[in-house]
mmCIF file of C-alpha atoms in Angstrom:
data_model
loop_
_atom_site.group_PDB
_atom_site.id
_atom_site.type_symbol
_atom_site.label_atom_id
_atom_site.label_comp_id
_atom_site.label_asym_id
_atom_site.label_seq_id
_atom_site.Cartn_x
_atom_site.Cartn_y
_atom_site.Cartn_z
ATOM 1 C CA UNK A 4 22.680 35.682 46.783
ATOM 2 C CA UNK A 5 20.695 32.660 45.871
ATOM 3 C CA UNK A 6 21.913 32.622 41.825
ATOM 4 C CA UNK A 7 24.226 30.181 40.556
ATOM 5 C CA UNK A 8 27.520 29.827 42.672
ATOM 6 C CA UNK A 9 31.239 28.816 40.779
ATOM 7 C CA UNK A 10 34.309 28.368 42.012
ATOM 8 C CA UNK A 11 37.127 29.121 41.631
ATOM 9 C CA UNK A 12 36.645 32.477 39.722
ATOM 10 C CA UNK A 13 40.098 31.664 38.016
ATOM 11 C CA UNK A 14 42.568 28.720 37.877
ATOM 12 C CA UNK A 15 45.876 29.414 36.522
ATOM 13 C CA UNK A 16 47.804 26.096 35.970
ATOM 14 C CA UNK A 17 50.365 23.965 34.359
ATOM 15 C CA UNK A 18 50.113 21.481 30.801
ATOM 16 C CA UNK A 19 49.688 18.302 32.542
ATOM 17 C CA UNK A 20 47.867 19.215 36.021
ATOM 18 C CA UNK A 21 44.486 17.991 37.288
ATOM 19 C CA UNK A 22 41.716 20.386 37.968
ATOM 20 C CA UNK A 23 38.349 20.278 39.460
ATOM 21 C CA UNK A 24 35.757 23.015 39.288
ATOM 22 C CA UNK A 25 32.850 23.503 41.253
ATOM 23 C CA UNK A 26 29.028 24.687 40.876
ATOM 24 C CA UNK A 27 26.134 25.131 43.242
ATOM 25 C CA UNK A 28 23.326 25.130 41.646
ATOM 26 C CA UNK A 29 20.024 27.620 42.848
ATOM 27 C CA UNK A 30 18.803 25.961 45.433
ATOM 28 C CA UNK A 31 16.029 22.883 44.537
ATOM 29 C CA UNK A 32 16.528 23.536 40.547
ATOM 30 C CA UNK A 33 16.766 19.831 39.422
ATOM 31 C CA UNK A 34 18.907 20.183 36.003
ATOM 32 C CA UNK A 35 22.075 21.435 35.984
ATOM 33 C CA UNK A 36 24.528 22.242 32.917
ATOM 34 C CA UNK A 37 27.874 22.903 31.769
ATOM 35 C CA UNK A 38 28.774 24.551 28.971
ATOM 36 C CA UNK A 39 32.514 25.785 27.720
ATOM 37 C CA UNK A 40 32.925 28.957 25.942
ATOM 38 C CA UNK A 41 36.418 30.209 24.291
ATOM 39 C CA UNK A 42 36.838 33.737 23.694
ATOM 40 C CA UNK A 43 34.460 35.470 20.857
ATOM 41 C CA UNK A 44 31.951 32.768 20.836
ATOM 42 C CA UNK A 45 28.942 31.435 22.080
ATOM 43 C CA UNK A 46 28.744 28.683 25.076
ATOM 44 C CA UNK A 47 29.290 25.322 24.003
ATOM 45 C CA UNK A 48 27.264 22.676 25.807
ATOM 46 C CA UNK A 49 30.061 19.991 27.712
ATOM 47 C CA UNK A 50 26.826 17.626 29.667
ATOM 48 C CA UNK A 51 23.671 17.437 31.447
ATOM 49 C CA UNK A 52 22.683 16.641 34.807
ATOM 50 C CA UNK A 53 18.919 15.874 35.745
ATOM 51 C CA UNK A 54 18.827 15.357 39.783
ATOM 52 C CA UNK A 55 22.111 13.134 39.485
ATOM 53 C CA UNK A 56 21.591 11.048 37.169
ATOM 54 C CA UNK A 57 23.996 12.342 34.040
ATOM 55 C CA UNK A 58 21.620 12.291 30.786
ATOM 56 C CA UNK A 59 23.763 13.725 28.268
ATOM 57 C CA UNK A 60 27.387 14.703 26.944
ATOM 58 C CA UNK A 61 28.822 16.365 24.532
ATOM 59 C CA UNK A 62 31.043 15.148 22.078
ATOM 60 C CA UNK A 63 33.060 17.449 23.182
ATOM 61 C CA UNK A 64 33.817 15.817 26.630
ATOM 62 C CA UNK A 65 36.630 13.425 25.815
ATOM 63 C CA UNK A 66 37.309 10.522 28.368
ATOM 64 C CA UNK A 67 39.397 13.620 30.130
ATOM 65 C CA UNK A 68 36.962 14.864 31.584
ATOM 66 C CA UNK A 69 34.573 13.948 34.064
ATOM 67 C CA UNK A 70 31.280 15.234 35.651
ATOM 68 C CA UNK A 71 29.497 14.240 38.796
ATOM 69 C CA UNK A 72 26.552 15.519 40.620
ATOM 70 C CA UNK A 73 26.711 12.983 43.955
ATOM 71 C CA UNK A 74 23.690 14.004 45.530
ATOM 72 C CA UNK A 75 21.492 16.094 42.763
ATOM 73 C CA UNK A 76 22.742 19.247 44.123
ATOM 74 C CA UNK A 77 26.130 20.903 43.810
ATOM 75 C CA UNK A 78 28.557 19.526 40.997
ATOM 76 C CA UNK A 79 32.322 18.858 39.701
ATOM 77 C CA UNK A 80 33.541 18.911 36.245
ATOM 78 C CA UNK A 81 37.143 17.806 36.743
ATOM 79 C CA UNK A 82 39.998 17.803 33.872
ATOM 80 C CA UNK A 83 43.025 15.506 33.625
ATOM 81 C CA UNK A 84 46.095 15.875 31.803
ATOM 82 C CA UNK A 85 44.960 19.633 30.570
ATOM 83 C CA UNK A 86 46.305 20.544 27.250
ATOM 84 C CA UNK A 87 46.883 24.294 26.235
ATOM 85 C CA UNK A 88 43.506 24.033 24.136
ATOM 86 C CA UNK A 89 41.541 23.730 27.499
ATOM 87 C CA UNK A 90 42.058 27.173 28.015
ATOM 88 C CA UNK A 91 37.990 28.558 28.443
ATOM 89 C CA UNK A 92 35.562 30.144 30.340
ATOM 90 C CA UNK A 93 33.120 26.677 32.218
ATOM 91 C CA UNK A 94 30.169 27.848 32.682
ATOM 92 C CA UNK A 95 27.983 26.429 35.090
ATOM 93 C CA UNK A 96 23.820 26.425 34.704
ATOM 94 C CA UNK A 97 21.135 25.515 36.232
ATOM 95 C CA UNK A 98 16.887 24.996 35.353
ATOM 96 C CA UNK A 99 13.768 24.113 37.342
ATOM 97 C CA UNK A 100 11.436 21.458 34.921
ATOM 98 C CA UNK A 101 9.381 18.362 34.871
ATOM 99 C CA UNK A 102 11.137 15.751 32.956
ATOM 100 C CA UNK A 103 8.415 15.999 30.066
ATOM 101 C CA UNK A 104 9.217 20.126 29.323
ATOM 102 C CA UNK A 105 12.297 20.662 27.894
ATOM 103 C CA UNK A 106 11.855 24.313 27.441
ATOM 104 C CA UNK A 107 12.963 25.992 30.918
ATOM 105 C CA UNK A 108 14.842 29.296 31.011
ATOM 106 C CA UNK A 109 18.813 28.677 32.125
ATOM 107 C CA UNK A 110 20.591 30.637 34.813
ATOM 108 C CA UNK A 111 23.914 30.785 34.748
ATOM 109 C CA UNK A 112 27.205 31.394 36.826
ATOM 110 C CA UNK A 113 29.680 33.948 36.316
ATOM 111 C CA UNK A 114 32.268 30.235 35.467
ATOM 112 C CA UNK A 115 35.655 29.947 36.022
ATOM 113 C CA UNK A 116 38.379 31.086 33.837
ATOM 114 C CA UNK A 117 40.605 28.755 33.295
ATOM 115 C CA UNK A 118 44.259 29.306 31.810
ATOM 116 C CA UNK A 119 46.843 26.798 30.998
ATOM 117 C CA UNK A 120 50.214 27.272 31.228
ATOM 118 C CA UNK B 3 22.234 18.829 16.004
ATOM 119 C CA UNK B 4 20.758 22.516 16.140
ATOM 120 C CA UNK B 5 22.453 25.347 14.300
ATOM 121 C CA UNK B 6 22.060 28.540 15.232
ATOM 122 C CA UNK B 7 23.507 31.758 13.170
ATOM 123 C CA UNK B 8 23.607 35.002 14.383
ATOM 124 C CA UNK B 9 23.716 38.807 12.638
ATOM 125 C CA UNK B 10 25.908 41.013 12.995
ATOM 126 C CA UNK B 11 28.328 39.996 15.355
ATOM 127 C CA UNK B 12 29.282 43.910 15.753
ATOM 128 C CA UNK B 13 26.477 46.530 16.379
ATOM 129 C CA UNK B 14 27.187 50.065 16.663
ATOM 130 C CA UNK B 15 24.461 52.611 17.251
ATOM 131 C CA UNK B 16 23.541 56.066 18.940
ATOM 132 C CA UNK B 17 22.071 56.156 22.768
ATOM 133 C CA UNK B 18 18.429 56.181 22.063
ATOM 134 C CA UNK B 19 18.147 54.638 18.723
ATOM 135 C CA UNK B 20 17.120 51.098 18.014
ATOM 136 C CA UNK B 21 19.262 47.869 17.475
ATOM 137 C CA UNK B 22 17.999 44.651 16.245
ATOM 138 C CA UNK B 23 19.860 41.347 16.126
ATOM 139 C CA UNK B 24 19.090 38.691 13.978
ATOM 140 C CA UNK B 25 18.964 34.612 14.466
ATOM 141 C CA UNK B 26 18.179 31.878 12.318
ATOM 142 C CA UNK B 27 17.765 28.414 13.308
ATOM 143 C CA UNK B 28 17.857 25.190 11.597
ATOM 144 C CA UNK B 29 16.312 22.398 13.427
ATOM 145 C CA UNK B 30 12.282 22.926 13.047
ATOM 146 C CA UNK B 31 11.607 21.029 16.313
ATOM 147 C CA UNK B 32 13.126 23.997 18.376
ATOM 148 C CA UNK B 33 10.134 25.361 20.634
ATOM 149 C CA UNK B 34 12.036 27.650 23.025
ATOM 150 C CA UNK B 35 14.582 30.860 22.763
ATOM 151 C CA UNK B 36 16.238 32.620 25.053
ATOM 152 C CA UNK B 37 18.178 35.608 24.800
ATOM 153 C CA UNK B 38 21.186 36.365 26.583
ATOM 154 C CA UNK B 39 22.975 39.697 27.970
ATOM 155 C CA UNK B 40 26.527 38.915 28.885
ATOM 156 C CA UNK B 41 29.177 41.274 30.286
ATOM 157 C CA UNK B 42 32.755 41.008 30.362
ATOM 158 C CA UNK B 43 33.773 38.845 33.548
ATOM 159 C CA UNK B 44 30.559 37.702 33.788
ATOM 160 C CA UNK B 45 27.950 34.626 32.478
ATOM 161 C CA UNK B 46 25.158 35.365 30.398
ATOM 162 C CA UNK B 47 22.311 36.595 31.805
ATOM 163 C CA UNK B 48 18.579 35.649 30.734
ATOM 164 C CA UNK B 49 16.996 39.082 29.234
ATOM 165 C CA UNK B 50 13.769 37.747 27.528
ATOM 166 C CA UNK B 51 12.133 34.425 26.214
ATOM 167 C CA UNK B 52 9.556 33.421 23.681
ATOM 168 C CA UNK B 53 8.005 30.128 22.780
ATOM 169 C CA UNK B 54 7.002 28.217 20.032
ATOM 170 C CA UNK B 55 3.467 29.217 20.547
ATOM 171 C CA UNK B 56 3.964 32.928 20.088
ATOM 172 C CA UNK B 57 4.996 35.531 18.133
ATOM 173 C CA UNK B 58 6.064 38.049 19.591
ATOM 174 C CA UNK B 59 7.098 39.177 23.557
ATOM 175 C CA UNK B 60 7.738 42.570 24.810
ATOM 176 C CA UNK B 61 9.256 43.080 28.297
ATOM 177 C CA UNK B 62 9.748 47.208 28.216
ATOM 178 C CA UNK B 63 12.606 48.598 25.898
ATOM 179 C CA UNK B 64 13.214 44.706 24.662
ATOM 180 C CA UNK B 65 11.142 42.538 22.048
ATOM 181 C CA UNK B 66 11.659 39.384 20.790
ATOM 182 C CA UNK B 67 9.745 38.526 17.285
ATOM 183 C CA UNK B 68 9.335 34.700 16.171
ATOM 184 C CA UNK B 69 8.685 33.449 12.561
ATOM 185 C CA UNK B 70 8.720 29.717 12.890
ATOM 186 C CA UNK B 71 7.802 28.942 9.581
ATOM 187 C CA UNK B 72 10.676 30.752 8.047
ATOM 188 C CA UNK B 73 12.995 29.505 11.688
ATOM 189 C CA UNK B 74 14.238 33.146 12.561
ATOM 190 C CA UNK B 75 14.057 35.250 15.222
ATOM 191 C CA UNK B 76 14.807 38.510 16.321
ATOM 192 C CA UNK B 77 15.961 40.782 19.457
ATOM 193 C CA UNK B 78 14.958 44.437 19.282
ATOM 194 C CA UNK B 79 16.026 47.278 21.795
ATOM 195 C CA UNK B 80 14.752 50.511 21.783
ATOM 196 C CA UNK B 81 15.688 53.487 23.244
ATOM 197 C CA UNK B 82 19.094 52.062 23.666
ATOM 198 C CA UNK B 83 21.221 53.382 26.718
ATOM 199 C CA UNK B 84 24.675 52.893 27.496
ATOM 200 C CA UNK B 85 24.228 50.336 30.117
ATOM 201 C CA UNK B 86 23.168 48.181 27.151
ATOM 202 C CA UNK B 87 26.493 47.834 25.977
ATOM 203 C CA UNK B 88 27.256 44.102 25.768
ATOM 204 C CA UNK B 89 27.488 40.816 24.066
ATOM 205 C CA UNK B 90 23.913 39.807 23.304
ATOM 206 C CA UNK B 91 23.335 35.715 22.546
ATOM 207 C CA UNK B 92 20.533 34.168 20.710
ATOM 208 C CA UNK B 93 19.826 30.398 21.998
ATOM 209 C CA UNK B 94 17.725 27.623 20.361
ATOM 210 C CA UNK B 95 16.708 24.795 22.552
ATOM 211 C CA UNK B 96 17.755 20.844 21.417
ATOM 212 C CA UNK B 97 17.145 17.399 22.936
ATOM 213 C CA UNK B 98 17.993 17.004 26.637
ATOM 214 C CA UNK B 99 17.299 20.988 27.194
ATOM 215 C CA UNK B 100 20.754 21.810 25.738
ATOM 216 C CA UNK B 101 20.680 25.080 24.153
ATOM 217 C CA UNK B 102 22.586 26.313 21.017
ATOM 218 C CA UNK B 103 23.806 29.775 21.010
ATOM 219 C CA UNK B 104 24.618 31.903 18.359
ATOM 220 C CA UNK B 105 28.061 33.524 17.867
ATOM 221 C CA UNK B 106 27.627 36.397 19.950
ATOM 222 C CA UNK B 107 27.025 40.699 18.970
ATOM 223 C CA UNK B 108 28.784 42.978 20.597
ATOM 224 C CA UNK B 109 26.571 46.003 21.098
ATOM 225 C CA UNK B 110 28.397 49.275 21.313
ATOM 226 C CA UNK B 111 25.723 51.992 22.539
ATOM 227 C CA UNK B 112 27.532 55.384 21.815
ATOM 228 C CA UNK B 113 26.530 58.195 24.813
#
């Protein structure tokens, strides 16, 4: 399967734990994305990797949460402290483009599911 | 930033009869949208594309219709199946290659 690759499928945890998620990208796409989606809506977009060099974040990414992509290929969003209104689907995606076309098709992951206790 | 709104967010209709679902966007710099089938349990999945450049895109039973001077655009299904049962997304592209999505329709193909 060479699509987009998260893990863990599910994290079940307590108010107050740390948790880390991983994505691999498809193999040599350069950008990579995460987006958060709650249940009945669309994906919200979290930050923005090109290579590894972090371009973009959300408002929505308080100083909780952190993203790295070490060596422009797999990533980590990590969460500290989680409050109950973490609860969400991260979604994990991934495009092939120069850095002057911003309109590349997005593939995503099947995320993680993530429920706080 | 982008907004993107999306009609109806329920869709009921007969196997082999058409749906359409409607988007409108707001920002007029948007030049690429992407549709997206998603599943329950799963991520979204990329069903069709059009660009700024065109009009209109047909990839078998699915069409996607652009009007960029009024900013909407449309998804249409024919010959609808069960299998096509999902939650369909509309997406407009911002700075940075973030998309937007719409809220989501929940397609409910009836056998």
């Amino acid at each position: 399967d060479t699509g987009v690759s998260q893990d863990p499928r599910h994290k079940i945890t307590k108010r107050g734990q740390n948790v880390t998620f991983r994505c691999d990208p498809i193999s040599e796409h350069n950008r990579l994305y995460w987006y958060r989606q709650t249940l009945g809506q669309g994906p919200e977009f979290l930050t923005y990797f090109q290579n590894e060099a972090q371009l973009e974040k959300s408002r929505l990414l308080s100083d909780r949460f952190s993203a790295e992509r070490p060596k422009g290929s797999f990533s980590t969003l990590e969460i500290q402290r989680t409050e109950q209104g973490d609860s969400a689907m991260y979604l994990c995606a991934s495009s092939l483009g120069p850095s002057d076309r911003d309109d590349q098709p997005q593939h995503f992951g099947d995320g993680t599911r993530l429920s706080i206790l | 930033g982008e907004n993107v709104e999306q009609h109806p967010s329920t869709l009921s209709v007969q196997e082999g009869d058409s749906a359409v679902i409607k988007c409108t966007y707001s920002d007029s710099a948007s030049n690429y949208f992407p549709w997206y089938k998603q599943e329950l349990g799963k991520g979204p999945q990329l069903i069709i594309d059009i660009r700024s450049n065109v009009g209109e895109k047909k990839d078998q039973r699915i069409a996607v219709t652009l009007n960029k001077t009024a900013k909407h655009f449309s998804l249409h299904i024919t010959e609808t199946q069960p299998e096509d049962s999902a939650v369909y997304f509309c997406a407009a592209i911002g700075n940075f290659n973030k998309f937007y999505f719409g809220s989501g329709t929940k397609l409910n193909v009836k056998p």
